[in-house]
Short mmCIF file of C-alpha atoms in Angstrom, two decimals:
data_model
loop_
_atom_site.label_atom_id
_atom_site.label_comp_id
_atom_site.label_asym_id
_atom_site.label_seq_id
_atom_site.Cartn_x
_atom_site.Cartn_y
_atom_site.Cartn_z
CA UNK A 1 -25.74 37.56 -9.49
CA UNK A 2 -27.09 40.90 -8.33
CA UNK A 3 -29.68 39.09 -6.18
CA UNK A 4 -26.98 36.98 -4.55
CA UNK A 5 -24.79 39.99 -3.89
CA UNK A 6 -27.74 41.70 -2.22
CA UNK A 7 -28.37 38.60 -0.12
CA UNK A 8 -24.71 38.40 0.91
CA UNK A 9 -24.96 41.91 2.32
CA UNK A 10 -27.63 40.53 4.62
CA UNK A 11 -27.43 37.42 6.80
CA UNK A 12 -26.03 34.16 5.47
CA UNK A 13 -27.68 31.65 7.79
CA UNK A 14 -25.66 28.45 8.16
CA UNK A 15 -28.00 25.52 8.70
CA UNK A 16 -27.20 22.56 10.93
CA UNK A 17 -27.28 19.03 9.55
CA UNK A 18 -29.88 17.04 11.51
CA UNK A 19 -29.23 13.39 12.32
CA UNK A 20 -31.80 10.72 13.18
CA UNK A 21 -31.49 8.13 15.94
CA UNK A 22 -29.37 5.95 13.63
CA UNK A 23 -26.92 8.82 12.95
CA UNK A 24 -28.13 9.37 9.42
CA UNK A 25 -28.83 12.81 7.93
CA UNK A 26 -32.50 13.67 8.34
CA UNK A 27 -33.06 16.85 6.29
CA UNK A 28 -36.80 16.94 7.00
CA UNK A 29 -36.05 18.02 10.58
CA UNK A 30 -34.83 21.32 9.14
CA UNK A 31 -38.29 22.25 7.90
CA UNK A 32 -39.46 24.25 10.97
CA UNK A 33 -36.03 25.84 11.34
CA UNK A 34 -36.06 26.96 7.70
CA UNK A 35 -39.65 28.17 7.99
CA UNK A 36 -38.83 30.35 10.99
CA UNK A 37 -35.67 31.75 9.39
CA UNK A 38 -37.53 32.62 6.19
CA UNK A 39 -40.38 34.20 8.12
CA UNK A 40 -37.88 36.29 10.10
CA UNK A 41 -36.40 37.53 6.82
CA UNK A 42 -32.99 35.81 6.80
CA UNK A 43 -31.48 36.77 3.46
CA UNK A 44 -29.80 33.49 2.40
CA UNK A 45 -29.49 29.96 3.77
CA UNK A 46 -26.35 27.86 3.49
CA UNK A 47 -26.24 24.07 3.35
CA UNK A 48 -23.01 22.12 3.95
CA UNK A 49 -21.34 24.94 5.85
CA UNK A 50 -19.19 24.35 8.90
CA UNK A 51 -22.17 24.74 11.25
CA UNK A 52 -23.60 21.97 9.06
CA UNK A 53 -20.65 19.74 10.06
CA UNK A 54 -19.39 19.63 6.49
CA UNK A 55 -16.19 17.80 7.39
CA UNK A 56 -18.04 15.26 9.55
CA UNK A 57 -20.25 14.19 6.63
CA UNK A 58 -19.43 11.54 4.09
CA UNK A 59 -19.44 12.63 0.46
CA UNK A 60 -22.79 10.90 -0.05
CA UNK A 61 -24.28 12.57 3.03
CA UNK A 62 -23.17 15.98 1.79
CA UNK A 63 -24.84 15.22 -1.54
CA UNK A 64 -28.04 14.27 0.31
CA UNK A 65 -28.09 17.63 2.08
CA UNK A 66 -27.25 19.55 -1.11
CA UNK A 67 -30.19 17.93 -2.89
CA UNK A 68 -32.67 18.26 -0.02
CA UNK A 69 -32.28 21.81 1.28
CA UNK A 70 -33.26 23.68 -1.92
CA UNK A 71 -36.45 21.63 -1.98
CA UNK A 72 -37.21 22.51 1.65
CA UNK A 73 -36.52 26.20 1.07
CA UNK A 74 -38.70 26.07 -2.05
CA UNK A 75 -37.50 29.35 -3.56
CA UNK A 76 -38.31 31.46 -0.50
CA UNK A 77 -34.66 32.51 -0.08
CA UNK A 78 -31.42 31.97 -2.00
CA UNK A 79 -29.64 28.73 -1.09
CA UNK A 80 -25.85 28.78 -0.95
CA UNK A 81 -24.31 25.32 -1.22
CA UNK A 82 -21.00 24.54 0.42
CA UNK A 83 -18.54 22.48 -1.63
CA UNK A 84 -15.00 21.36 -0.99
CA UNK A 85 -12.59 18.64 0.24
CA UNK A 86 -10.91 16.64 -2.55
CA UNK A 87 -11.25 18.14 -6.02
CA UNK A 88 -13.37 15.22 -7.18
CA UNK A 89 -15.76 15.55 -4.26
CA UNK A 90 -15.97 19.31 -4.73
CA UNK A 91 -16.76 18.97 -8.44
CA UNK A 92 -19.47 16.38 -7.75
CA UNK A 93 -21.02 18.58 -5.06
CA UNK A 94 -20.91 21.62 -7.33
CA UNK A 95 -22.72 19.78 -10.11
CA UNK A 96 -25.30 18.26 -7.75
CA UNK A 97 -25.94 21.59 -6.03
CA UNK A 98 -26.50 23.35 -9.33
CA UNK A 99 -28.86 20.60 -10.49
CA UNK A 100 -30.82 20.80 -7.21
CA UNK A 101 -31.48 24.51 -7.60
CA UNK A 102 -28.85 26.19 -5.44
CA UNK A 103 -28.41 29.90 -6.06
CA UNK A 104 -24.65 30.01 -5.45
CA UNK A 105 -21.71 27.89 -4.37
CA UNK A 106 -19.52 28.48 -1.32
CA UNK A 107 -16.06 26.97 -1.74
CA UNK A 108 -14.50 25.86 1.52
CA UNK A 109 -10.81 26.60 1.90
CA UNK A 110 -8.98 23.26 1.59
CA UNK A 111 -7.53 21.95 4.89
CA UNK A 112 -4.88 19.97 2.98
CA UNK A 113 -1.47 20.65 4.59
CA UNK A 114 0.17 21.00 1.17
CA UNK A 115 -1.93 23.76 -0.39
CA UNK A 116 0.08 26.00 -2.69
CA UNK A 117 -1.17 29.46 -3.62
CA UNK A 118 -1.23 28.72 -7.35
CA UNK A 119 -2.73 25.27 -6.70
CA UNK A 120 -5.54 26.90 -4.73
CA UNK A 121 -6.29 29.23 -7.63
CA UNK A 122 -6.51 26.23 -9.98
CA UNK A 123 -8.72 24.37 -7.46
CA UNK A 124 -11.21 27.23 -7.25
CA UNK A 125 -11.21 27.83 -11.01
CA UNK A 126 -12.04 24.20 -11.73
CA UNK A 127 -14.91 24.17 -9.24
CA UNK A 128 -16.29 27.39 -10.69
CA UNK A 129 -16.25 25.71 -14.08
CA UNK A 130 -18.30 22.76 -12.78
CA UNK A 131 -20.99 24.97 -11.24
CA UNK A 132 -23.07 25.49 -14.39
CA UNK A 133 -22.62 29.26 -14.18
CA UNK A 134 -23.56 29.62 -10.51
CA UNK A 135 -21.89 32.55 -8.75
CA UNK A 136 -19.27 31.63 -6.19
CA UNK A 137 -18.46 32.77 -2.67
CA UNK A 138 -15.02 31.98 -1.26
CA UNK A 139 -14.90 30.85 2.36
CA UNK A 140 -11.60 32.18 3.70
CA UNK A 141 -10.59 30.88 7.13
CA UNK A 142 -6.83 31.30 6.74
CA UNK A 143 -5.47 34.56 5.35
CA UNK A 144 -1.87 33.32 5.51
CA UNK A 145 -2.16 32.61 1.78
CA UNK A 146 -1.45 36.33 1.36
CA UNK A 147 -3.12 39.32 -0.16
CA UNK A 148 -1.81 38.64 -3.66
CA UNK A 149 -3.34 35.15 -3.73
CA UNK A 150 -6.63 36.41 -2.31
CA UNK A 151 -6.75 39.01 -5.07
CA UNK A 152 -6.06 36.35 -7.73
CA UNK A 153 -8.87 34.19 -6.34
CA UNK A 154 -11.27 37.12 -6.41
CA UNK A 155 -10.33 37.81 -10.04
CA UNK A 156 -11.60 34.40 -11.18
CA UNK A 157 -14.69 34.96 -13.30
CA UNK A 158 -17.77 34.00 -11.33
CA UNK A 159 -16.37 34.80 -7.88
CA UNK A 160 -18.52 37.56 -6.40
CA UNK A 161 -18.05 37.28 -2.65
CA UNK A 162 -15.70 36.32 0.16
CA UNK A 163 -16.75 35.12 3.60
CA UNK A 164 -13.92 36.53 5.67
CA UNK A 165 -13.61 34.20 8.67
CA UNK A 166 -10.30 35.33 10.13
CA UNK A 167 -10.00 37.76 13.09
CA UNK A 168 -7.64 40.05 11.18
CA UNK A 169 -9.43 43.27 10.18
CA UNK A 170 -6.28 44.92 8.82
CA UNK A 171 -5.65 42.00 6.48
CA UNK A 172 -9.22 42.42 5.31
CA UNK A 173 -8.49 46.08 4.55
CA UNK A 174 -5.51 45.05 2.41
CA UNK A 175 -7.50 42.33 0.62
CA UNK A 176 -10.35 44.71 -0.24
CA UNK A 177 -7.87 47.22 -1.65
CA UNK A 178 -6.08 44.59 -3.77
CA UNK A 179 -9.09 42.68 -5.11
CA UNK A 180 -11.24 43.67 -8.09
CA UNK A 181 -14.14 46.01 -7.43
CA UNK A 182 -17.55 44.44 -7.11
CA UNK A 183 -16.59 41.67 -4.68
CA UNK A 184 -18.82 41.51 -1.59
CA UNK A 185 -16.88 40.97 1.64
CA UNK A 186 -18.95 39.17 4.27
CA UNK A 187 -18.15 39.08 7.99
CA UNK A 188 -17.70 35.34 8.34
CA UNK A 189 -17.31 35.02 12.11
CA UNK A 190 -20.96 35.46 13.09
CA UNK A 191 -22.62 38.25 15.03
CA UNK A 192 -19.87 38.94 17.58
CA UNK A 193 -17.30 39.86 14.92
CA UNK A 194 -19.68 41.68 12.60
CA UNK A 195 -19.20 45.22 14.03
CA UNK A 196 -15.37 45.34 13.79
CA UNK A 197 -15.38 43.78 10.32
CA UNK A 198 -18.15 46.13 9.20
CA UNK A 199 -15.99 49.01 10.37
CA UNK A 200 -13.32 48.15 7.78
CA UNK A 201 -15.58 47.34 4.84
CA UNK A 202 -17.39 44.03 5.30
CA UNK A 203 -21.13 43.91 4.75
CA UNK A 204 -23.47 41.17 5.88
CA UNK A 205 -22.52 38.37 8.23
CA UNK A 206 -22.78 34.62 8.67
CA UNK A 207 -24.88 33.24 11.49
CA UNK A 208 -25.46 29.97 13.30
CA UNK A 209 -27.77 31.77 15.72
CA UNK A 210 -30.46 31.83 13.02
CA UNK A 211 -31.11 28.14 13.72
CA UNK A 212 -32.28 29.11 17.21
CA UNK A 213 -33.18 32.82 17.21
CA UNK A 214 -33.31 34.31 13.69
CA UNK A 215 -35.25 37.35 14.86
CA UNK A 216 -32.33 38.50 16.99
CA UNK A 217 -29.89 38.04 14.08
CA UNK A 218 -32.16 40.19 11.94
CA UNK A 219 -32.30 42.90 14.60
CA UNK A 220 -28.50 42.97 14.77
CA UNK A 221 -28.26 43.24 11.01
CA UNK A 222 -30.79 46.07 10.92
CA UNK A 223 -28.77 48.03 13.47
CA UNK A 224 -25.53 47.54 11.55
CA UNK A 225 -27.23 48.37 8.27
CA UNK A 226 -28.23 51.79 9.58
CA UNK A 227 -24.82 52.34 11.19
CA UNK A 228 -26.06 52.07 14.78
CA UNK A 229 -23.07 50.29 16.29
CA UNK A 230 -24.22 51.03 19.83
CA UNK A 231 -27.51 49.21 19.35
CA UNK A 232 -25.82 46.37 17.45
CA UNK A 233 -23.33 45.85 20.26
CA UNK A 234 -26.10 45.95 22.87
CA UNK A 235 -28.03 43.25 21.01
CA UNK A 236 -24.87 41.18 20.54
CA UNK A 237 -24.02 41.44 24.26
CA UNK A 238 -27.31 39.71 25.02
CA UNK A 239 -26.33 36.67 22.91
CA UNK A 240 -22.70 36.68 24.05
CA UNK A 241 -23.12 33.65 26.32
CA UNK A 242 -24.42 31.61 23.37
CA UNK A 243 -21.47 32.58 21.18
CA UNK A 244 -18.95 32.25 24.03
CA UNK A 245 -20.02 28.65 24.65
CA UNK A 246 -19.71 27.89 20.94
CA UNK A 247 -16.13 29.21 21.00
CA UNK A 248 -15.08 27.00 23.90
CA UNK A 249 -12.90 23.88 23.59
CA UNK A 250 -10.99 25.42 20.68
CA UNK A 251 -14.30 26.06 18.88
CA UNK A 252 -15.15 22.39 19.35
CA UNK A 253 -18.44 23.36 20.99
CA UNK A 254 -19.47 25.49 18.01
CA UNK A 255 -22.01 23.13 16.47
CA UNK A 256 -22.67 21.42 19.80
CA UNK A 257 -23.97 24.65 21.31
CA UNK A 258 -26.37 25.19 18.43
CA UNK A 259 -27.65 21.60 18.47
CA UNK A 260 -28.09 21.52 22.25
CA UNK A 261 -30.00 24.80 22.11
CA UNK A 262 -32.21 23.43 19.33
CA UNK A 263 -33.04 20.33 21.35
CA UNK A 264 -33.76 22.42 24.44
CA UNK A 265 -36.09 24.64 22.39
CA UNK A 266 -38.04 21.68 21.03
CA UNK A 267 -36.30 21.21 17.68
CA UNK A 268 -34.09 18.18 18.25
CA UNK A 269 -31.61 17.74 15.39
CA UNK A 270 -29.53 15.03 17.02
CA UNK A 271 -26.01 15.29 18.43
CA UNK A 272 -22.90 16.82 16.96
CA UNK A 273 -20.56 14.19 15.58
CA UNK A 274 -17.02 13.65 16.83
CA UNK A 275 -14.54 15.31 16.83
CA UNK A 276 -16.93 18.05 17.99
CA UNK A 277 -17.48 18.33 21.75
CA UNK A 278 -20.57 16.30 22.65
CA UNK A 279 -22.40 16.27 24.94
CA UNK A 280 -21.99 19.74 26.37
CA UNK A 281 -20.61 19.83 29.89
CA UNK A 282 -22.97 20.35 32.82
CA UNK A 283 -21.72 23.91 33.19
CA UNK A 284 -22.21 24.66 29.49
CA UNK A 285 -25.73 23.24 29.65
CA UNK A 286 -26.54 25.32 32.70
CA UNK A 287 -25.37 28.55 31.09
CA UNK A 288 -26.99 27.84 27.74
CA UNK A 289 -30.22 26.77 29.40
CA UNK A 290 -30.27 30.04 31.32
CA UNK A 291 -29.80 31.97 28.08
CA UNK A 292 -32.72 30.17 26.44
CA UNK A 293 -35.02 30.68 29.42
CA UNK A 294 -34.10 34.35 29.80
CA UNK A 295 -35.07 34.99 26.17
CA UNK A 296 -38.21 32.85 25.97
CA UNK A 297 -36.54 30.29 23.70
CA UNK A 298 -36.76 27.16 25.86
CA UNK A 299 -39.37 24.52 25.02
CA UNK A 300 -42.69 25.42 26.59
CA UNK A 301 -41.82 29.11 26.98
#
């Protein structure tokens, strides 16, 4: 658990899910992306995260990715496996991820419209129990469940981290104060939000950029780790166009931006599935292409 907590204070790289020409998951296409991320020093790699189109995958496809990614990583970095959706699917994914060699589980916050606070606590506890002792990271995208519930979730034995993916730093302050000590709070909104969330107690951040430019993510982390917010913000400003495009269309271009950039840099992982925005608009392609060329990331550069 100590190793995972150390990794969480670094970069949690969220891998895309590659698709072949028949729209089937093709994990082997991740191999060069994983190799580059590991070589750059990315601290942990996540399969079946939202940048991995978790909710666009069938249960069997998610199982395929959970079984394949630890093999591709081959022990070079901790693998965090996303689990969630119906309780049955989440339990099956937890068991399969543990059997495949994942280092930790990341429990997605259920999108069910009828989630009760106490039901959510039971949901998480049951998944933790199916994980064969793997440590657990909570993926929190909606803090409307309240500080008390967040604290109860963090008190479940085996929960050691929270990926805070809401743009509410003051709620994060309250959650940190209410939760048990020893929980690692990760900035879960990628590089752009890392500095303000670091300022109130988060450490480490999630990243989709690592699929395309892991070296820049590592440089941002190094600046934040030494408390150099000026340098971190300068480095982030230079990737702002990439992150701004991902945030467009109500975040519907989030995965699309990453996958288009991968294809344009010579690592085609297929399209993003509906309901994501695909293909990118001509204007989005122009701006993203300019970003890749300016930073030597385009194919042939």
